[in-house]
Amino acid sequence: MKQTKPTRPLSLETQIVHGVHTVHTTSLDLVAPIHMTSTYRFQSADHGAGIFDGTEEGFVYTRIGNPTVALLQEKMAVLEGGEAAIATASGMSAIAAVGLSLAKPGDNFVSCTTLYGGTFSLFNRHFKDLSIESRFIAPSTGRTAEQIEALIDDRTRFLYMETPANPTLDILDIRLWGSVAQKHGIPLVVDNTFASPYLQRPLELGAEIVVHSATKYLGGHGDIIGGVIVSNAAIIDRIRQEYAHHYGPAMSPFNAWLFLRGIKTLALRMERHCDSGLRIAQWLDAHPKVDAVHYPGLPSHPGHGVARDQMRKFGGMLAFEVKGGLAAGKTIMNAVSLCILAVSLGDCETLIQHPASMTHATYTPAERKEAGIGEGLIRLSVGLEDPDDIIADLEGALDLA
Ligand code: LCS
């Protein structure tokens, strides 16, 4: 049978939809099956021994590898422009795997302070218990190479950042941080959860490792928890050997299958999230009861220029502060009916929440202040609804505030 070969490199949108390799099933399924198996048969004792010593290819045990999970890993490596990936049970397990593979007791790393609350407490409390020191840099001071370099010494093992950052939508310059990391021969790790590879490809900008809470835009439907790490083959192999095989943060094949399904519509969903995010941010920005809107797509955002440079569009996440502070904010969160009062993000439904008492309650008030997380800040994950319906919902709630 004659088949044509693509005459040009596939665009990211096409790679998002198409599988990354042929599925070997006699039923010729369009969609790869779910390999729900914990273990695999060996054809003979020698075959099993060969797989174990690496002279034969094959799967051994699903904690170590699984065909459905492998497909997701391959797909994420392609979408992020990396060589290899590991899928994990959650975003937190991906971040823990990276940190604990790269740093050992006595080592340190430099991270921006503005992070998902779970990541912050992992770094600030749990890593500290293991004598791994997080050297935090406030967003306002992480802007020059000198400020970052002042915290680096010969026990610094990596740099870590979120951009856009949870929950303030602060933007950090990946190229700048990447050049500092390269100069010191250490990797820059970027949490790309808020952007997704559709909007931002950190490995092309100087990062060496990307982590995701796949739970969010990659899954896209609010029904699964998962994480992904993408990097070069040597780093991924090191994380497998030093951490994943032993601590066992494996993703379930069923979840991997759902992630593969969710990712197919990533480009379409992100376009809608971005367009609605910008529209709602502009509307909030013009509202007399709104004091501040944090959205990188607004020209008034301090990171707008860097965001334009390193992102395709500005995403579906925004945060805002209303006149009357926390009390008024609570009135709004209780009054909305279409926006759902819930943590998490990146789902089809618009979600609203209060970082200081919810996702970022792991920070002390002083730590929140340093990270720029206002006590009255409200975070909105703009969903896929008609944005005019969300605006009408917010308008009614703001009337009551
Ligand atoms: N990284 C970022 C940027 C996140 O926002 C989250 C979770 C994680 C990592 C952890 O991923 P998980 O283990 O939950 O898959 N963020 C949440 C949030 O903002 N609300 O609820 C969870």
GROMACS .gro file of C-alpha atoms and ligand atoms in nm:
model
  423
    1MET     CA    1   0.000   0.000   0.000
    2LYS     CA    2   0.139   0.339  -0.101
    3GLN     CA    3   0.129   0.618   0.157
    4THR     CA    4   0.254   0.974   0.128
    5LYS     CA    5   0.492   1.112   0.387
    6PRO     CA    6   0.432   1.456   0.539
    7THR     CA    7   0.623   1.709   0.328
    8ARG     CA    8   0.667   1.961   0.612
    9PRO     CA    9   0.717   1.937   0.989
   10LEU     CA   10   0.386   1.889   1.169
   11SER     CA   11   0.256   2.196   1.349
   12LEU     CA   12   0.198   2.183   1.725
   13GLU     CA   13  -0.181   2.180   1.667
   14THR     CA   14  -0.146   1.865   1.454
   15GLN     CA   15   0.090   1.698   1.700
   16ILE     CA   16  -0.166   1.767   1.974
   17VAL     CA   17  -0.428   1.564   1.783
   18HIS     CA   18  -0.224   1.280   1.635
   19GLY     CA   19  -0.082   0.984   1.819
   20VAL     CA   20   0.292   0.969   1.839
   21HIS     CA   21   0.344   0.613   1.724
   22THR     CA   22   0.158   0.324   1.569
   23VAL     CA   23  -0.051   0.114   1.800
   24HIS     CA   24   0.011  -0.256   1.746
   25THR     CA   25  -0.332  -0.412   1.778
   26THR     CA   26  -0.498  -0.651   1.537
   27SER     CA   27  -0.827  -0.465   1.574
   28LEU     CA   28  -0.671  -0.149   1.425
   29ASP     CA   29  -0.830   0.079   1.685
   30LEU     CA   30  -0.820   0.451   1.611
   31VAL     CA   31  -0.768   0.511   1.981
   32ALA     CA   32  -0.499   0.320   2.169
   33PRO     CA   33  -0.644   0.072   2.421
   34ILE     CA   34  -0.596   0.102   2.795
   35HIS     CA   35  -0.342  -0.151   2.915
   36MET     CA   36  -0.488  -0.224   3.257
   37THR     CA   37  -0.230  -0.470   3.375
   38SER     CA   38   0.007  -0.466   3.667
   39THR     CA   39   0.254  -0.715   3.522
   40TYR     CA   40   0.364  -0.866   3.186
   41ARG     CA   41   0.438  -1.221   3.070
   42PHE     CA   42   0.791  -1.313   2.972
   43GLN     CA   43   0.824  -1.552   2.677
   44SER     CA   44   1.099  -1.745   2.855
   45ALA     CA   45   1.332  -1.715   3.152
   46ASP     CA   46   1.602  -1.573   2.922
   47HIS     CA   47   1.358  -1.321   2.774
   48GLY     CA   48   1.265  -1.200   3.126
   49ALA     CA   49   1.630  -1.179   3.229
   50GLY     CA   50   1.706  -0.990   2.907
   51ILE     CA   51   1.438  -0.729   2.976
   52PHE     CA   52   1.574  -0.686   3.327
   53ASP     CA   53   1.932  -0.636   3.214
   54GLY     CA   54   1.828  -0.405   2.929
   55THR     CA   55   1.940  -0.623   2.638
   56GLU     CA   56   1.575  -0.680   2.533
   57GLU     CA   57   1.296  -0.425   2.505
   58GLY     CA   58   0.974  -0.487   2.691
   59PHE     CA   59   0.762  -0.408   2.989
   60VAL     CA   60   0.816  -0.565   3.331
   61TYR     CA   61   0.577  -0.414   3.582
   62THR     CA   62   0.345  -0.110   3.563
   63ARG     CA   63   0.519   0.086   3.842
   64ILE     CA   64   0.824   0.085   3.611
   65GLY     CA   65   0.645   0.117   3.275
   66ASN     CA   66   0.314   0.062   3.095
   67PRO     CA   67   0.225   0.098   2.723
   68THR     CA   68  -0.060   0.346   2.781
   69VAL     CA   69   0.146   0.556   3.021
   70ALA     CA   70   0.439   0.535   2.774
   71LEU     CA   71   0.219   0.680   2.499
   72LEU     CA   72   0.132   0.979   2.717
   73GLN     CA   73   0.499   1.025   2.805
   74GLU     CA   74   0.596   1.016   2.439
   75LYS     CA   75   0.323   1.263   2.351
   76MET     CA   76   0.424   1.507   2.625
   77ALA     CA   77   0.791   1.487   2.521
   78VAL     CA   78   0.686   1.582   2.166
   79LEU     CA   79   0.457   1.865   2.278
   80GLU     CA   80   0.716   2.019   2.510
   81GLY     CA   81   1.003   1.963   2.265
   82GLY     CA   82   1.194   1.735   2.506
   83GLU     CA   83   1.353   1.394   2.458
   84ALA     CA   84   1.166   1.198   2.723
   85ALA     CA   85   0.905   1.226   2.996
   86ILE     CA   86   0.773   1.060   3.311
   87ALA     CA   87   0.403   1.063   3.394
   88THR     CA   88   0.326   1.063   3.767
   89ALA     CA   89   0.024   1.021   3.991
   90SER     CA   90  -0.008   1.397   4.059
   91GLY     CA   91   0.162   1.728   3.991
   92MET     CA   92   0.300   1.724   4.345
   93SER     CA   93   0.462   1.384   4.291
   94ALA     CA   94   0.625   1.518   3.972
   95ILE     CA   95   0.769   1.816   4.161
   96ALA     CA   96   0.885   1.598   4.453
   97ALA     CA   97   1.050   1.356   4.209
   98VAL     CA   98   1.245   1.636   4.041
   99GLY     CA   99   1.352   1.799   4.368
  100LEU     CA  100   1.455   1.480   4.544
  101SER     CA  101   1.643   1.344   4.242
  102LEU     CA  102   1.845   1.661   4.187
  103ALA     CA  103   1.913   1.767   4.547
  104LYS     CA  104   2.046   1.566   4.842
  105PRO     CA  105   2.080   1.662   5.209
  106GLY     CA  106   2.309   1.966   5.238
  107ASP     CA  107   2.219   2.091   4.889
  108ASN     CA  108   2.006   2.394   4.806
  109PHE     CA  109   1.806   2.537   4.518
  110VAL     CA  110   1.675   2.880   4.425
  111SER     CA  111   1.303   2.927   4.372
  112CYS     CA  112   1.071   3.219   4.331
  113THR     CA  113   0.843   3.256   4.635
  114THR     CA  114   0.523   3.275   4.435
  115LEU     CA  115   0.420   2.914   4.384
  116TYR     CA  116   0.120   2.686   4.421
  117GLY     CA  117   0.066   2.657   4.800
  118GLY     CA  118   0.140   2.282   4.800
  119THR     CA  119   0.470   2.335   4.619
  120PHE     CA  120   0.564   2.613   4.861
  121SER     CA  121   0.508   2.397   5.167
  122LEU     CA  122   0.686   2.099   5.006
  123PHE     CA  123   0.990   2.323   4.954
  124ASN     CA  124   0.970   2.534   5.266
  125ARG     CA  125   0.879   2.269   5.522
  126HIS     CA  126   0.923   1.912   5.394
  127PHE     CA  127   1.243   1.960   5.195
  128LYS     CA  128   1.377   2.161   5.488
  129ASP     CA  129   1.320   1.856   5.714
  130LEU     CA  130   1.543   1.662   5.472
  131SER     CA  131   1.813   1.933   5.495
  132ILE     CA  132   1.746   2.052   5.141
  133GLU     CA  133   1.732   2.429   5.154
  134SER     CA  134   1.499   2.636   4.937
  135ARG     CA  135   1.642   2.983   4.879
  136PHE     CA  136   1.340   3.192   4.797
  137ILE     CA  137   1.353   3.499   4.585
  138ALA     CA  138   1.059   3.741   4.592
  139PRO     CA  139   0.900   3.806   4.251
  140SER     CA  140   0.995   4.173   4.262
  141THR     CA  141   1.362   4.084   4.310
  142GLY     CA  142   1.390   3.792   4.066
  143ARG     CA  143   1.425   4.026   3.774
  144THR     CA  144   1.800   4.053   3.718
  145ALA     CA  145   2.073   3.793   3.677
  146GLU     CA  146   2.264   3.948   3.970
  147GLN     CA  147   1.968   3.904   4.207
  148ILE     CA  148   1.938   3.535   4.119
  149GLU     CA  149   2.312   3.474   4.119
  150ALA     CA  150   2.348   3.626   4.467
  151LEU     CA  151   2.172   3.313   4.602
  152ILE     CA  152   2.371   3.053   4.405
  153ASP     CA  153   2.668   2.869   4.556
  154ASP     CA  154   2.848   2.541   4.489
  155ARG     CA  155   2.569   2.340   4.658
  156THR     CA  156   2.293   2.493   4.442
  157ARG     CA  157   2.148   2.211   4.233
  158PHE     CA  158   1.870   2.378   4.033
  159LEU     CA  159   1.657   2.689   3.977
  160TYR     CA  160   1.278   2.659   4.001
  161MET     CA  161   0.993   2.881   3.884
  162GLU     CA  162   0.626   2.898   3.792
  163THR     CA  163   0.526   3.132   3.513
  164PRO     CA  164   0.252   3.248   3.504
  165ALA     CA  165   0.268   3.197   3.880
  166ASN     CA  166  -0.014   3.064   4.095
  167PRO     CA  167  -0.214   3.265   4.210
  168THR     CA  168  -0.082   3.614   4.126
  169LEU     CA  169  -0.021   3.555   3.751
  170ASP     CA  170   0.326   3.698   3.802
  171ILE     CA  171   0.546   3.651   3.494
  172LEU     CA  172   0.911   3.549   3.517
  173ASP     CA  173   1.156   3.570   3.230
  174ILE     CA  174   1.242   3.210   3.133
  175ARG     CA  175   1.528   3.321   2.904
  176LEU     CA  176   1.688   3.524   3.185
  177TRP     CA  177   1.661   3.249   3.447
  178GLY     CA  178   1.768   2.990   3.187
  179SER     CA  179   2.084   3.186   3.101
  180VAL     CA  180   2.176   3.211   3.473
  181ALA     CA  181   2.118   2.836   3.514
  182GLN     CA  182   2.329   2.753   3.209
  183LYS     CA  183   2.612   2.978   3.328
  184HIS     CA  184   2.623   2.784   3.656
  185GLY     CA  185   2.579   2.443   3.492
  186ILE     CA  186   2.253   2.365   3.671
  187PRO     CA  187   1.904   2.300   3.527
  188LEU     CA  188   1.618   2.549   3.532
  189VAL     CA  189   1.290   2.374   3.621
  190VAL     CA  190   0.972   2.546   3.499
  191ASP     CA  191   0.624   2.453   3.620
  192ASN     CA  192   0.430   2.502   3.294
  193THR     CA  193   0.087   2.417   3.440
  194PHE     CA  194  -0.078   2.758   3.388
  195ALA     CA  195   0.035   2.791   3.026
  196SER     CA  196   0.039   2.433   2.891
  197PRO     CA  197   0.273   2.353   2.600
  198TYR     CA  198   0.021   2.511   2.365
  199LEU     CA  199   0.097   2.857   2.504
  200GLN     CA  200   0.457   2.826   2.624
  201ARG     CA  201   0.749   2.587   2.555
  202PRO     CA  202   1.005   2.650   2.831
  203LEU     CA  203   1.263   2.401   2.693
  204GLU     CA  204   1.298   2.620   2.382
  205LEU     CA  205   1.356   2.925   2.603
  206GLY     CA  206   1.641   2.786   2.814
  207ALA     CA  207   1.476   2.561   3.074
  208GLU     CA  208   1.602   2.204   3.103
  209ILE     CA  209   1.309   2.047   3.289
  210VAL     CA  210   0.935   2.111   3.263
  211VAL     CA  211   0.685   1.990   3.522
  212HIS     CA  212   0.307   1.990   3.502
  213SER     CA  213   0.010   1.940   3.716
  214ALA     CA  214  -0.157   1.752   3.430
  215THR     CA  215  -0.471   1.765   3.645
  216LYS     CA  216  -0.536   2.110   3.496
  217TYR     CA  217  -0.532   2.205   3.125
  218LEU     CA  218  -0.381   1.878   2.998
  219GLY     CA  219  -0.669   1.675   3.142
  220GLY     CA  220  -0.901   1.966   3.090
  221HIS     CA  221  -1.218   1.810   3.225
  222GLY     CA  222  -1.178   1.816   3.603
  223ASP     CA  223  -1.193   1.439   3.641
  224ILE     CA  224  -0.834   1.319   3.694
  225ILE     CA  225  -0.518   1.396   3.892
  226GLY     CA  226  -0.177   1.351   3.732
  227GLY     CA  227   0.164   1.502   3.672
  228VAL     CA  228   0.432   1.502   3.402
  229ILE     CA  229   0.806   1.573   3.392
  230VAL     CA  230   0.969   1.643   3.053
  231SER     CA  231   1.343   1.683   2.995
  232ASN     CA  232   1.638   1.531   2.813
  233ALA     CA  233   1.688   1.154   2.821
  234ALA     CA  234   1.973   1.166   3.076
  235ILE     CA  235   1.777   1.366   3.334
  236ILE     CA  236   1.461   1.159   3.288
  237ASP     CA  237   1.664   0.841   3.329
  238ARG     CA  238   1.822   0.980   3.646
  239ILE     CA  239   1.479   1.068   3.791
  240ARG     CA  240   1.355   0.717   3.709
  241GLN     CA  241   1.655   0.546   3.866
  242GLU     CA  242   1.700   0.773   4.168
  243TYR     CA  243   1.339   0.830   4.254
  244ALA     CA  244   1.047   0.700   4.049
  245HIS     CA  245   1.125   0.329   4.056
  246HIS     CA  246   1.166   0.331   4.433
  247TYR     CA  247   0.922   0.591   4.561
  248GLY     CA  248   0.667   0.467   4.310
  249PRO     CA  249   0.466   0.773   4.202
  250ALA     CA  250   0.335   0.589   3.893
  251MET     CA  251   0.034   0.715   3.699
  252SER     CA  252  -0.255   0.473   3.651
  253PRO     CA  253  -0.296   0.351   3.289
  254PHE     CA  254  -0.662   0.454   3.304
  255ASN     CA  255  -0.565   0.810   3.393
  256ALA     CA  256  -0.299   0.813   3.120
  257TRP     CA  257  -0.568   0.713   2.869
  258LEU     CA  258  -0.795   0.995   2.989
  259PHE     CA  259  -0.505   1.243   2.964
  260LEU     CA  260  -0.437   1.128   2.605
  261ARG     CA  261  -0.804   1.186   2.531
  262GLY     CA  262  -0.807   1.528   2.698
  263ILE     CA  263  -0.492   1.650   2.523
  264LYS     CA  264  -0.647   1.604   2.177
  265THR     CA  265  -0.861   1.915   2.230
  266LEU     CA  266  -0.589   2.117   2.408
  267ALA     CA  267  -0.540   2.370   2.125
  268LEU     CA  268  -0.912   2.436   2.087
  269ARG     CA  269  -0.971   2.462   2.460
  270MET     CA  270  -0.672   2.690   2.521
  271GLU     CA  271  -0.782   2.927   2.243
  272ARG     CA  272  -1.122   2.960   2.409
  273HIS     CA  273  -0.976   2.991   2.762
  274CYS     CA  274  -0.743   3.267   2.639
  275ASP     CA  275  -1.003   3.466   2.444
  276SER     CA  276  -1.255   3.451   2.729
  277GLY     CA  277  -0.982   3.522   2.989
  278LEU     CA  278  -0.879   3.839   2.809
  279ARG     CA  279  -1.239   3.953   2.763
  280ILE     CA  280  -1.330   3.898   3.129
  281ALA     CA  281  -1.005   4.059   3.249
  282GLN     CA  282  -1.078   4.369   3.039
  283TRP     CA  283  -1.436   4.382   3.168
  284LEU     CA  284  -1.324   4.349   3.533
  285ASP     CA  285  -1.053   4.610   3.478
  286ALA     CA  286  -1.317   4.865   3.376
  287HIS     CA  287  -1.553   4.783   3.666
  288PRO     CA  288  -1.576   5.061   3.929
  289LYS     CA  289  -1.581   4.813   4.220
  290VAL     CA  290  -1.262   4.636   4.107
  291ASP     CA  291  -0.936   4.771   4.246
  292ALA     CA  292  -0.688   4.558   4.052
  293VAL     CA  293  -0.688   4.287   3.785
  294HIS     CA  294  -0.387   4.057   3.744
  295TYR     CA  295  -0.384   3.918   3.392
  296PRO     CA  296  -0.067   3.907   3.178
  297GLY     CA  297  -0.268   3.999   2.869
  298LEU     CA  298  -0.345   4.347   3.002
  299PRO     CA  299  -0.085   4.604   2.890
  300SER     CA  300  -0.086   4.738   3.248
  301HIS     CA  301   0.047   4.403   3.382
  302PRO     CA  302   0.417   4.442   3.475
  303GLY     CA  303   0.500   4.115   3.299
  304HIS     CA  304   0.303   4.191   2.980
  305GLY     CA  305   0.612   4.244   2.764
  306VAL     CA  306   0.786   3.925   2.880
  307ALA     CA  307   0.458   3.731   2.849
  308ARG     CA  308   0.416   3.852   2.489
  309ASP     CA  309   0.765   3.734   2.417
  310GLN     CA  310   0.749   3.387   2.573
  311MET     CA  311   0.378   3.294   2.542
  312ARG     CA  312   0.154   3.248   2.238
  313LYS     CA  313  -0.148   3.399   2.419
  314PHE     CA  314  -0.207   3.488   2.785
  315GLY     CA  315  -0.408   3.199   2.925
  316GLY     CA  316  -0.735   3.152   3.106
  317MET     CA  317  -0.625   3.234   3.460
  318LEU     CA  318  -0.673   3.573   3.625
  319ALA     CA  319  -0.689   3.720   3.973
  320PHE     CA  320  -0.857   4.035   4.096
  321GLU     CA  321  -0.906   4.247   4.406
  322VAL     CA  322  -1.230   4.429   4.482
  323LYS     CA  323  -1.296   4.745   4.681
  324GLY     CA  324  -1.387   4.640   5.033
  325GLY     CA  325  -1.115   4.372   5.044
  326LEU     CA  326  -1.177   4.024   5.176
  327ALA     CA  327  -1.531   4.092   5.307
  328ALA     CA  328  -1.645   4.210   4.964
  329GLY     CA  329  -1.458   3.924   4.800
  330LYS     CA  330  -1.642   3.671   5.016
  331THR     CA  331  -1.976   3.827   4.919
  332ILE     CA  332  -1.884   3.778   4.553
  333MET     CA  333  -1.771   3.416   4.598
  334ASN     CA  334  -2.095   3.334   4.782
  335ALA     CA  335  -2.314   3.520   4.532
  336VAL     CA  336  -2.196   3.375   4.200
  337SER     CA  337  -2.408   3.093   4.062
  338LEU     CA  338  -2.243   2.996   3.733
  339CYS     CA  339  -1.884   3.030   3.852
  340ILE     CA  340  -1.819   2.737   4.083
  341LEU     CA  341  -1.658   2.797   4.421
  342ALA     CA  342  -1.378   2.538   4.405
  343VAL     CA  343  -1.001   2.505   4.388
  344SER     CA  344  -0.819   2.352   4.088
  345LEU     CA  345  -0.815   2.514   3.746
  346GLY     CA  346  -0.811   2.453   3.374
  347ASP     CA  347  -1.150   2.283   3.367
  348CYS     CA  348  -1.445   2.338   3.130
  349GLU     CA  349  -1.634   2.511   3.413
  350THR     CA  350  -1.527   2.853   3.545
  351LEU     CA  351  -1.389   2.810   3.898
  352ILE     CA  352  -1.353   3.085   4.159
  353GLN     CA  353  -1.157   3.065   4.486
  354HIS     CA  354  -0.981   3.265   4.756
  355PRO     CA  355  -0.604   3.187   4.761
  356ALA     CA  356  -0.528   3.326   5.111
  357SER     CA  357  -0.777   3.089   5.281
  358MET     CA  358  -0.766   2.804   5.026
  359THR     CA  359  -0.484   2.717   4.781
  360HIS     CA  360  -0.230   2.940   4.959
  361ALA     CA  361  -0.331   2.883   5.321
  362THR     CA  362   0.001   2.696   5.351
  363TYR     CA  363   0.179   3.035   5.353
  364THR     CA  364   0.188   3.246   5.669
  365PRO     CA  365   0.046   3.598   5.621
  366ALA     CA  366   0.404   3.734   5.614
  367GLU     CA  367   0.507   3.477   5.352
  368ARG     CA  368   0.202   3.565   5.141
  369LYS     CA  369   0.292   3.933   5.163
  370GLU     CA  370   0.644   3.864   5.042
  371ALA     CA  371   0.506   3.655   4.756
  372GLY     CA  372   0.266   3.934   4.657
  373ILE     CA  373  -0.048   3.731   4.740
  374GLY     CA  374  -0.304   3.983   4.868
  375GLU     CA  375  -0.541   3.875   5.148
  376GLY     CA  376  -0.837   3.992   4.937
  377LEU     CA  377  -0.717   3.839   4.610
  378ILE     CA  378  -0.974   3.627   4.424
  379ARG     CA  379  -0.862   3.380   4.158
  380LEU     CA  380  -1.070   3.291   3.855
  381SER     CA  381  -1.006   2.995   3.623
  382VAL     CA  382  -1.204   3.100   3.318
  383GLY     CA  383  -1.385   2.803   3.166
  384LEU     CA  384  -1.533   2.727   2.827
  385GLU     CA  385  -1.877   2.883   2.879
  386ASP     CA  386  -1.998   3.184   2.680
  387PRO     CA  387  -1.791   3.461   2.847
  388ASP     CA  388  -2.095   3.692   2.845
  389ASP     CA  389  -2.272   3.451   3.081
  390ILE     CA  390  -1.973   3.458   3.317
  391ILE     CA  391  -1.962   3.838   3.299
  392ALA     CA  392  -2.335   3.855   3.382
  393ASP     CA  393  -2.277   3.622   3.679
  394LEU     CA  394  -1.986   3.835   3.806
  395GLU     CA  395  -2.179   4.155   3.746
  396GLY     CA  396  -2.469   4.035   3.963
  397ALA     CA  397  -2.226   3.933   4.238
  398LEU     CA  398  -2.032   4.263   4.220
  399ASP     CA  399  -2.363   4.451   4.254
  400LEU     CA  400  -2.407   4.284   4.595
  401ALA     CA  401  -2.051   4.355   4.713
  402LCS     N1  402   0.175   2.318   4.014
  402LCS     C1  403   0.079   2.412   4.001
  402LCS     C2  404   0.111   2.539   3.930
  402LCS     C3  405  -0.047   2.389   4.056
  402LCS     O1  406  -0.139   2.484   4.041
  402LCS     C4  407  -0.073   2.268   4.125
  402LCS     C5  408  -0.205   2.240   4.187
  402LCS     C6  409   0.029   2.174   4.136
  402LCS     C7  410   0.151   2.202   4.078
  402LCS     C8  411   0.009   2.042   4.206
  402LCS     O2  412  -0.055   1.956   4.120
  402LCS     P1  413  -0.154   1.837   4.168
  402LCS     O3  414  -0.074   1.748   4.256
  402LCS     O4  415  -0.267   1.901   4.238
  402LCS     O5  416  -0.191   1.772   4.038
  402LCS     N2  417  -0.286   2.353   4.195
  402LCS     C9  418  -0.405   2.360   4.252
  402LCS    C10  419  -0.477   2.480   4.265
  402LCS     O6  420  -0.439   2.592   4.231
  402LCS     N3  421  -0.593   2.455   4.319
  402LCS     O7  422  -0.605   2.323   4.357
  402LCS    C11  423  -0.485   2.253   4.315
   0.00000   0.00000   0.00000
